[in-house]
PDB file of C-alpha atoms in Angstrom:
ATOM      1  CA  MET A  26      -2.930 -13.144  -5.255  1.00  0.00           C
ATOM      2  CA  GLY A  27      -4.709 -16.316  -4.255  1.00  0.00           C
ATOM      3  CA  ARG A  28      -8.038 -14.532  -4.095  1.00  0.00           C
ATOM      4  CA  GLY A  29      -8.514 -14.589  -7.858  1.00  0.00           C
ATOM      5  CA  ALA A  30      -7.990 -18.346  -7.976  1.00  0.00           C
ATOM      6  CA  GLN A  31     -10.361 -18.778  -5.040  1.00  0.00           C
ATOM      7  CA  ASN A  32     -13.059 -16.729  -6.776  1.00  0.00           C
ATOM      8  CA  GLY A  33     -12.687 -18.745  -9.958  1.00  0.00           C
ATOM      9  CA  MET A  34     -13.003 -22.035  -8.113  1.00  0.00           C
ATOM     10  CA  LEU A  35     -16.015 -20.796  -6.149  1.00  0.00           C
ATOM     11  CA  ALA A  36     -17.741 -19.614  -9.334  1.00  0.00           C
ATOM     12  CA  ALA A  37     -17.213 -23.022 -10.939  1.00  0.00           C
ATOM     13  CA  LEU A  38     -18.576 -24.854  -7.888  1.00  0.00           C
ATOM     14  CA  LEU A  39     -21.632 -22.586  -7.726  1.00  0.00           C
ATOM     15  CA  ALA A  40     -22.308 -23.101 -11.423  1.00  0.00           C
ATOM     16  CA  GLN A  41     -22.011 -26.861 -10.919  1.00  0.00           C
ATOM     17  CA  GLU A  42     -24.774 -26.645  -8.310  1.00  0.00           C
ATOM     18  CA  ASP A  43     -27.009 -24.552 -10.602  1.00  0.00           C
ATOM     19  CA  PHE A  44     -26.615 -21.440  -8.482  1.00  0.00           C
ATOM     20  CA  ASN A  45     -29.137 -18.852  -9.602  1.00  0.00           C
ATOM     21  CA  THR A  46     -30.291 -15.414  -8.589  1.00  0.00           C
ATOM     22  CA  GLY A  47     -33.463 -14.015  -7.106  1.00  0.00           C
ATOM     23  CA  TYR A  48     -35.053 -10.936  -5.666  1.00  0.00           C
ATOM     24  CA  ASP A  49     -33.308 -11.258  -2.278  1.00  0.00           C
ATOM     25  CA  ILE A  50     -29.887 -12.118  -3.686  1.00  0.00           C
ATOM     26  CA  ILE A  51     -27.920 -10.913  -0.639  1.00  0.00           C
ATOM     27  CA  ALA A  52     -29.800 -13.182   1.760  1.00  0.00           C
ATOM     28  CA  TYR A  53     -29.644 -16.076  -0.710  1.00  0.00           C
ATOM     29  CA  TRP A  54     -25.903 -15.718  -1.184  1.00  0.00           C
ATOM     30  CA  ALA A  55     -25.145 -15.223   2.505  1.00  0.00           C
ATOM     31  CA  LYS A  56     -27.097 -18.269   3.662  1.00  0.00           C
ATOM     32  CA  LEU A  57     -25.513 -20.398   0.939  1.00  0.00           C
ATOM     33  CA  VAL A  58     -21.976 -19.413   1.901  1.00  0.00           C
ATOM     34  CA  THR A  59     -22.470 -19.093   5.675  1.00  0.00           C
ATOM     35  CA  PRO A  60     -25.689 -20.773   6.860  1.00  0.00           C
ATOM     36  CA  ALA A  61     -25.415 -19.373  10.400  1.00  0.00           C
ATOM     37  CA  ILE A  62     -25.009 -15.751   9.308  1.00  0.00           C
ATOM     38  CA  ASN A  63     -26.939 -13.033  11.166  1.00  0.00           C
ATOM     39  CA  MET A  64     -28.707 -11.204   8.345  1.00  0.00           C
ATOM     40  CA  ASP A  65     -29.983  -8.450  10.625  1.00  0.00           C
ATOM     41  CA  ALA A  66     -26.435  -7.561  11.641  1.00  0.00           C
ATOM     42  CA  LEU A  67     -25.364  -7.669   7.986  1.00  0.00           C
ATOM     43  CA  SER A  68     -28.130  -5.457   6.671  1.00  0.00           C
ATOM     44  CA  ASP A  69     -29.075  -3.006   9.436  1.00  0.00           C
ATOM     45  CA  GLN A  70     -26.715  -0.320   8.068  1.00  0.00           C
ATOM     46  CA  ILE A  71     -27.663  -0.688   4.394  1.00  0.00           C
ATOM     47  CA  GLY A  72     -28.140   2.754   2.908  1.00  0.00           C
ATOM     48  CA  LYS A  73     -26.539   4.397   5.959  1.00  0.00           C
ATOM     49  CA  LYS A  74     -22.975   3.076   6.119  1.00  0.00           C
ATOM     50  CA  TRP A  75     -20.841   2.790   2.978  1.00  0.00           C
ATOM     51  CA  ASP A  76     -17.886   0.459   3.424  1.00  0.00           C
ATOM     52  CA  MET A  77     -16.509   1.527   0.049  1.00  0.00           C
ATOM     53  CA  LEU A  78     -15.616   4.857   1.661  1.00  0.00           C
ATOM     54  CA  GLU A  79     -13.225   2.991   3.959  1.00  0.00           C
ATOM     55  CA  ASN A  80     -11.078   1.891   1.019  1.00  0.00           C
ATOM     56  CA  THR A  81      -7.917   3.929   0.518  1.00  0.00           C
ATOM     57  CA  PHE A  82      -5.092   4.232  -1.992  1.00  0.00           C
ATOM     58  CA  LYS A  83      -1.717   3.179  -0.655  1.00  0.00           C
ATOM     59  CA  PRO A  84       1.353   5.185  -1.707  1.00  0.00           C
ATOM     60  CA  TYR A  85       3.971   2.422  -1.739  1.00  0.00           C
ATOM     61  CA  PRO A  86       4.049  -0.907  -3.641  1.00  0.00           C
ATOM     62  CA  CYS A  87       4.578  -3.063  -0.561  1.00  0.00           C
ATOM     63  CA  GLY A  88       2.785  -4.492   2.461  1.00  0.00           C
ATOM     64  CA  ILE A  89       0.755  -1.724   4.065  1.00  0.00           C
ATOM     65  CA  VAL A  90       2.183  -2.520   7.514  1.00  0.00           C
ATOM     66  CA  ILE A  91       5.552  -1.217   6.237  1.00  0.00           C
ATOM     67  CA  HIS A  92       4.124   2.181   5.278  1.00  0.00           C
ATOM     68  CA  PRO A  93       4.576   3.958   8.640  1.00  0.00           C
ATOM     69  CA  LEU A  94       8.257   2.970   8.579  1.00  0.00           C
ATOM     70  CA  ILE A  95       8.732   4.392   5.090  1.00  0.00           C
ATOM     71  CA  ASP A  96       6.962   7.589   6.182  1.00  0.00           C
ATOM     72  CA  GLY A  97       9.247   7.835   9.193  1.00  0.00           C
ATOM     73  CA  VAL A  98      12.423   7.376   7.169  1.00  0.00           C
ATOM     74  CA  LEU A  99      11.285   9.935   4.606  1.00  0.00           C
ATOM     75  CA  GLU A 100      10.759  12.354   7.473  1.00  0.00           C
ATOM     76  CA  LEU A 101      14.335  11.686   8.614  1.00  0.00           C
ATOM     77  CA  ARG A 102      15.521  12.409   5.084  1.00  0.00           C
ATOM     78  CA  SER A 103      13.581  15.684   5.099  1.00  0.00           C
ATOM     79  CA  ARG A 104      15.599  16.661   8.184  1.00  0.00           C
ATOM     80  CA  GLY A 105      18.779  16.371   6.148  1.00  0.00           C
ATOM     81  CA  ILE A 106      19.826  12.935   7.422  1.00  0.00           C
ATOM     82  CA  SER A 107      21.531  10.733   4.815  1.00  0.00           C
ATOM     83  CA  PRO A 108      22.573   7.058   4.883  1.00  0.00           C
ATOM     84  CA  ARG A 109      26.144   8.213   5.579  1.00  0.00           C
ATOM     85  CA  ASP A 110      24.986   9.657   8.914  1.00  0.00           C
ATOM     86  CA  LEU A 111      23.223   6.492  10.038  1.00  0.00           C
ATOM     87  CA  GLN A 112      24.762   4.049  12.507  1.00  0.00           C
ATOM     88  CA  SER A 113      21.585   2.120  13.274  1.00  0.00           C
ATOM     89  CA  LEU A 114      17.837   2.464  12.917  1.00  0.00           C
ATOM     90  CA  HIS A 115      15.604   1.162  15.719  1.00  0.00           C
ATOM     91  CA  VAL A 116      11.943   0.727  14.802  1.00  0.00           C
ATOM     92  CA  THR A 117       8.934  -0.310  16.876  1.00  0.00           C
ATOM     93  CA  VAL A 118       5.925  -1.702  15.040  1.00  0.00           C
ATOM     94  CA  ASN A 119       2.824  -3.804  15.490  1.00  0.00           C
ATOM     95  CA  PRO A 120       3.719  -7.552  15.573  1.00  0.00           C
ATOM     96  CA  GLN A 121       1.769  -8.007  12.348  1.00  0.00           C
ATOM     97  CA  CYS A 122       4.491  -6.100  10.509  1.00  0.00           C
ATOM     98  CA  VAL A 123       7.108  -8.665  11.525  1.00  0.00           C
ATOM     99  CA  ARG A 124       4.823 -11.639  10.896  1.00  0.00           C
ATOM    100  CA  LEU A 125       4.111 -10.519   7.348  1.00  0.00           C
ATOM    101  CA  CYS A 126       7.206  -8.591   6.276  1.00  0.00           C
ATOM    102  CA  ASN A 127      10.301 -10.019   7.963  1.00  0.00           C
ATOM    103  CA  ILE A 128      12.513 -10.815   4.945  1.00  0.00           C
ATOM    104  CA  ARG A 129      15.725  -8.969   5.728  1.00  0.00           C
ATOM    105  CA  HIS A 130      17.486  -9.386   2.392  1.00  0.00           C
ATOM    106  CA  PRO A 131      15.014  -9.869  -0.467  1.00  0.00           C
ATOM    107  CA  LYS A 132      16.484 -10.890  -3.810  1.00  0.00           C
ATOM    108  CA  THR A 133      13.478 -10.112  -5.988  1.00  0.00           C
ATOM    109  CA  ALA A 134      10.752  -7.485  -6.202  1.00  0.00           C
ATOM    110  CA  LEU A 135       8.215 -10.054  -5.024  1.00  0.00           C
ATOM    111  CA  GLU A 136      10.241 -10.713  -1.871  1.00  0.00           C
ATOM    112  CA  ALA A 137      10.862  -6.994  -1.351  1.00  0.00           C
ATOM    113  CA  ILE A 138       7.187  -6.184  -0.867  1.00  0.00           C
ATOM    114  CA  PHE A 139       7.359  -8.414   2.220  1.00  0.00           C
ATOM    115  CA  SER A 140      10.471  -6.770   3.646  1.00  0.00           C
ATOM    116  CA  LEU A 141      10.182  -3.994   6.210  1.00  0.00           C
ATOM    117  CA  TYR A 142      13.986  -3.712   6.035  1.00  0.00           C
ATOM    118  CA  HIS A 143      13.938  -3.003   2.315  1.00  0.00           C
ATOM    119  CA  GLY A 144      11.265  -0.332   2.727  1.00  0.00           C
ATOM    120  CA  CYS A 145      13.423   1.480   5.283  1.00  0.00           C
ATOM    121  CA  ALA A 146      16.569   1.088   3.167  1.00  0.00           C
ATOM    122  CA  VAL A 147      15.236   2.441  -0.126  1.00  0.00           C
ATOM    123  CA  ALA A 148      13.526   5.337   1.609  1.00  0.00           C
ATOM    124  CA  PHE A 149      16.879   6.242   3.186  1.00  0.00           C
ATOM    125  CA  GLN A 150      18.960   5.711   0.062  1.00  0.00           C
ATOM    126  CA  TYR A 151      16.665   7.193  -2.572  1.00  0.00           C
ATOM    127  CA  GLY A 152      14.171   9.317  -0.644  1.00  0.00           C
ATOM    128  CA  ALA A 153      11.433   7.329  -2.384  1.00  0.00           C
ATOM    129  CA  ALA A 154       9.728   3.944  -2.245  1.00  0.00           C
ATOM    130  CA  GLY A 155       8.066   3.559  -5.622  1.00  0.00           C
ATOM    131  CA  LYS A 156       8.118   0.995  -8.379  1.00  0.00           C
ATOM    132  CA  ARG A 157      11.752   1.568  -9.324  1.00  0.00           C
ATOM    133  CA  GLN A 158      12.939   1.206  -5.729  1.00  0.00           C
ATOM    134  CA  TYR A 159      11.268  -2.217  -5.573  1.00  0.00           C
ATOM    135  CA  ALA A 160      12.856  -3.554  -8.774  1.00  0.00           C
ATOM    136  CA  ASP A 161      14.995  -6.702  -8.684  1.00  0.00           C
ATOM    137  CA  GLU A 162      18.228  -4.818  -9.354  1.00  0.00           C
ATOM    138  CA  VAL A 163      17.700  -2.464  -6.411  1.00  0.00           C
ATOM    139  CA  CYS A 164      17.060  -5.426  -4.111  1.00  0.00           C
ATOM    140  CA  ASN A 165      20.572  -6.642  -4.848  1.00  0.00           C
ATOM    141  CA  GLU A 166      22.450  -3.362  -4.450  1.00  0.00           C
ATOM    142  CA  ALA A 167      25.200  -3.550  -1.830  1.00  0.00           C
ATOM    143  CA  ALA A 168      24.344  -0.100  -0.444  1.00  0.00           C
ATOM    144  CA  ILE A 169      20.727  -1.144   0.129  1.00  0.00           C
ATOM    145  CA  ALA A 170      21.771  -4.394   1.824  1.00  0.00           C
ATOM    146  CA  ALA A 171      24.088  -2.433   4.137  1.00  0.00           C
ATOM    147  CA  ILE A 172      21.243  -0.195   5.314  1.00  0.00           C
ATOM    148  CA  ARG A 173      18.921  -3.175   5.777  1.00  0.00           C
ATOM    149  CA  ASP A 174      21.503  -4.634   8.163  1.00  0.00           C
ATOM    150  CA  GLN A 175      21.338  -1.473  10.274  1.00  0.00           C
ATOM    151  CA  VAL A 176      17.620  -1.879  11.007  1.00  0.00           C
ATOM    152  CA  GLU A 177      16.665  -3.337  14.400  1.00  0.00           C
ATOM    153  CA  VAL A 178      13.025  -4.184  15.097  1.00  0.00           C
ATOM    154  CA  THR A 179      10.934  -4.289  18.273  1.00  0.00           C
ATOM    155  CA  THR A 180       7.233  -5.144  18.341  1.00  0.00           C
ATOM    156  CA  ASP A 181       4.488  -3.601  20.442  1.00  0.00           C
ATOM    157  CA  PRO A 182       0.959  -5.075  20.217  1.00  0.00           C
ATOM    158  CA  SER A 183      -0.538  -1.806  21.452  1.00  0.00           C
ATOM    159  CA  LEU A 184       0.448  -0.099  18.184  1.00  0.00           C
ATOM    160  CA  ARG A 185      -1.898  -0.050  15.217  1.00  0.00           C
ATOM    161  CA  ASP A 186      -0.824  -1.379  11.821  1.00  0.00           C
ATOM    162  CA  ASP A 187      -0.436   2.200  10.550  1.00  0.00           C
ATOM    163  CA  GLU A 188       1.592   3.416  13.532  1.00  0.00           C
ATOM    164  CA  ALA A 189       5.320   3.217  14.306  1.00  0.00           C
ATOM    165  CA  TYR A 190       8.199   4.669  16.303  1.00  0.00           C
ATOM    166  CA  LEU A 191      11.658   5.174  14.797  1.00  0.00           C
ATOM    167  CA  ILE A 192      14.958   6.124  16.413  1.00  0.00           C
ATOM    168  CA  ALA A 193      17.859   6.909  14.100  1.00  0.00           C
ATOM    169  CA  VAL A 194      21.211   6.593  15.898  1.00  0.00           C
ATOM    170  CA  LEU A 195      23.660   8.987  14.250  1.00  0.00           C
ATOM    171  CA  ARG A 196      27.312   9.737  14.934  1.00  0.00           C
ATOM    172  CA  ASP A 197      26.611  12.651  17.231  1.00  0.00           C
ATOM    173  CA  ARG A 198      22.961  12.350  18.244  1.00  0.00           C
ATOM    174  CA  GLN A 199      19.643  10.516  17.966  1.00  0.00           C
ATOM    175  CA  GLU A 200      16.622  11.528  15.934  1.00  0.00           C
ATOM    176  CA  LYS A 201      13.198  10.251  16.984  1.00  0.00           C
ATOM    177  CA  ILE A 202      10.126   9.971  14.788  1.00  0.00           C
ATOM    178  CA  TYR A 203       6.581   9.007  15.687  1.00  0.00           C
ATOM    179  CA  VAL A 204       4.198   8.145  12.860  1.00  0.00           C
ATOM    180  CA  GLU A 205       0.656   8.221  14.209  1.00  0.00           C
ATOM    181  CA  HIS A 206      -1.077   7.273  10.961  1.00  0.00           C
ATOM    182  CA  ALA A 207       0.738   6.133   7.840  1.00  0.00           C
ATOM    183  CA  LYS A 208       0.175   8.052   4.649  1.00  0.00           C
ATOM    184  CA  GLY A 209      -2.579   6.350   2.703  1.00  0.00           C
ATOM    185  CA  SER A 210      -4.408   5.107   5.798  1.00  0.00           C
ATOM    186  CA  LEU A 211      -8.049   5.984   6.426  1.00  0.00           C
ATOM    187  CA  ALA A 212      -6.970   8.618   8.963  1.00  0.00           C
ATOM    188  CA  ASN A 213      -4.327  10.063   6.618  1.00  0.00           C
ATOM    189  CA  PRO A 214      -5.546   9.478   3.041  1.00  0.00           C
ATOM    190  CA  LEU A 215      -3.655  10.402  -0.099  1.00  0.00           C
ATOM    191  CA  THR A 216      -4.434  13.740  -1.649  1.00  0.00           C
ATOM    192  CA  GLN A 217      -5.456  14.034  -5.305  1.00  0.00           C
ATOM    193  CA  PRO A 218      -1.890  15.076  -6.294  1.00  0.00           C
ATOM    194  CA  ASP A 219      -0.570  12.045  -4.363  1.00  0.00           C
ATOM    195  CA  VAL A 220      -2.840   9.697  -6.319  1.00  0.00           C
ATOM    196  CA  GLU A 221      -1.836  11.291  -9.611  1.00  0.00           C
ATOM    197  CA  ALA A 222       1.870  11.021  -8.736  1.00  0.00           C
ATOM    198  CA  LYS A 223       1.446   7.333  -7.979  1.00  0.00           C
ATOM    199  CA  PHE A 224      -0.364   6.790 -11.271  1.00  0.00           C
ATOM    200  CA  ILE A 225       2.537   8.394 -13.127  1.00  0.00           C
ATOM    201  CA  ASP A 226       5.068   6.312 -11.195  1.00  0.00           C
ATOM    202  CA  GLN A 227       3.194   3.127 -12.054  1.00  0.00           C
ATOM    203  CA  SER A 228       2.333   3.954 -15.674  1.00  0.00           C
ATOM    204  CA  ASN A 229       5.022   6.191 -17.114  1.00  0.00           C
ATOM    205  CA  ASP A 230       7.230   3.350 -18.392  1.00  0.00           C
ATOM    206  CA  ALA A 231       4.338   1.780 -20.283  1.00  0.00           C
ATOM    207  CA  LEU A 232       2.433   4.855 -21.478  1.00  0.00           C
ATOM    208  CA  GLY A 233       4.886   7.747 -21.475  1.00  0.00           C
ATOM    209  CA  MET A 234       4.555  10.997 -19.565  1.00  0.00           C
ATOM    210  CA  GLU A 235       2.500  12.801 -22.225  1.00  0.00           C
ATOM    211  CA  ARG A 236      -0.216  10.124 -22.207  1.00  0.00           C
ATOM    212  CA  CYS A 237      -0.169   9.896 -18.407  1.00  0.00           C
ATOM    213  CA  ILE A 238      -0.826  13.632 -18.141  1.00  0.00           C
ATOM    214  CA  LYS A 239      -3.604  13.400 -20.712  1.00  0.00           C
ATOM    215  CA  ILE A 240      -5.279  10.527 -18.837  1.00  0.00           C
ATOM    216  CA  ILE A 241      -5.142  12.502 -15.593  1.00  0.00           C
ATOM    217  CA  GLU A 242      -6.731  15.522 -17.281  1.00  0.00           C
ATOM    218  CA  MET A 243      -9.497  13.373 -18.765  1.00  0.00           C
ATOM    219  CA  CYS A 244     -10.204  11.725 -15.407  1.00  0.00           C
ATOM    220  CA  ARG A 245     -10.450  15.132 -13.747  1.00  0.00           C
ATOM    221  CA  ASN A 246     -13.185  16.001 -16.265  1.00  0.00           C
ATOM    222  CA  LEU A 247     -14.744  12.570 -16.650  1.00  0.00           C
ATOM    223  CA  GLU A 248     -18.311  13.867 -16.526  1.00  0.00           C
ATOM    224  CA  LYS A 249     -17.603  16.007 -19.602  1.00  0.00           C
ATOM    225  CA  LEU A 250     -16.457  13.119 -21.809  1.00  0.00           C
ATOM    226  CA  GLU A 251     -18.850  12.322 -24.623  1.00  0.00           C
ATOM    227  CA  ASN A 252     -17.577   8.754 -24.852  1.00  0.00           C
ATOM    228  CA  ILE A 253     -15.526   6.806 -22.294  1.00  0.00           C
ATOM    229  CA  ALA A 254     -13.791   5.077 -25.221  1.00  0.00           C
ATOM    230  CA  HIS A 255     -11.777   8.274 -25.741  1.00  0.00           C
ATOM    231  CA  LEU A 256     -10.159   7.729 -22.340  1.00  0.00           C
ATOM    232  CA  LEU A 257      -9.603   4.009 -22.908  1.00  0.00           C
ATOM    233  CA  GLU A 258      -7.713   4.737 -26.137  1.00  0.00           C
ATOM    234  CA  PHE A 259      -5.042   6.572 -24.154  1.00  0.00           C
ATOM    235  CA  CYS A 260      -4.765   3.696 -21.664  1.00  0.00           C
ATOM    236  CA  GLN A 261      -3.821   1.061 -24.244  1.00  0.00           C
ATOM    237  CA  THR A 262      -0.171   0.049 -24.475  1.00  0.00           C
TER     238      THR A 262
END
């Protein structure tokens, strides 16, 4: 969220110094920002390695380090385990998850995206972790708070950010889950239906289901559109 403000300030400072362009804009920019940069290391993979392909879509509206926990809880739900069965939930994550997302009882949606406990709780209670599950009113539900209190966290620096272990302690047994790569990670990317489902979850309230479906159909056949304005008309609220 601070990145936009940073970019605006940087643009203003560059304009103040009469920053201009040129034929070798990458080298010009890099040496201006970081004088000691190694241009050979920066450019030796140009045309061979495409960093854009390492971008992924994340399925849940929260810190990405929480995603393997949500995946693990959803797997527990798929095994028929409900919040009523749960006595405690022990999770092991990379320390980064705790550093970034250690708010146990968020009161607002903004706080909830930094709460590993909330991610586990809504996944258990609702079998989902979308926009509605991160709304202010859900943050303050007593049932959600009760599940958050059942979550115990251990860190392990050998785990990746997209990896986690979960142990659900039930009345009569334990259920163990290992998430090797969270859904939405580079090693486990979202499928096309996953991306479309997230779009609907994010946009349905503003656009309505009929328009969401139409937008998806137009995007699937984008190369056949005579004018991109036809798509943009459906995206306006």
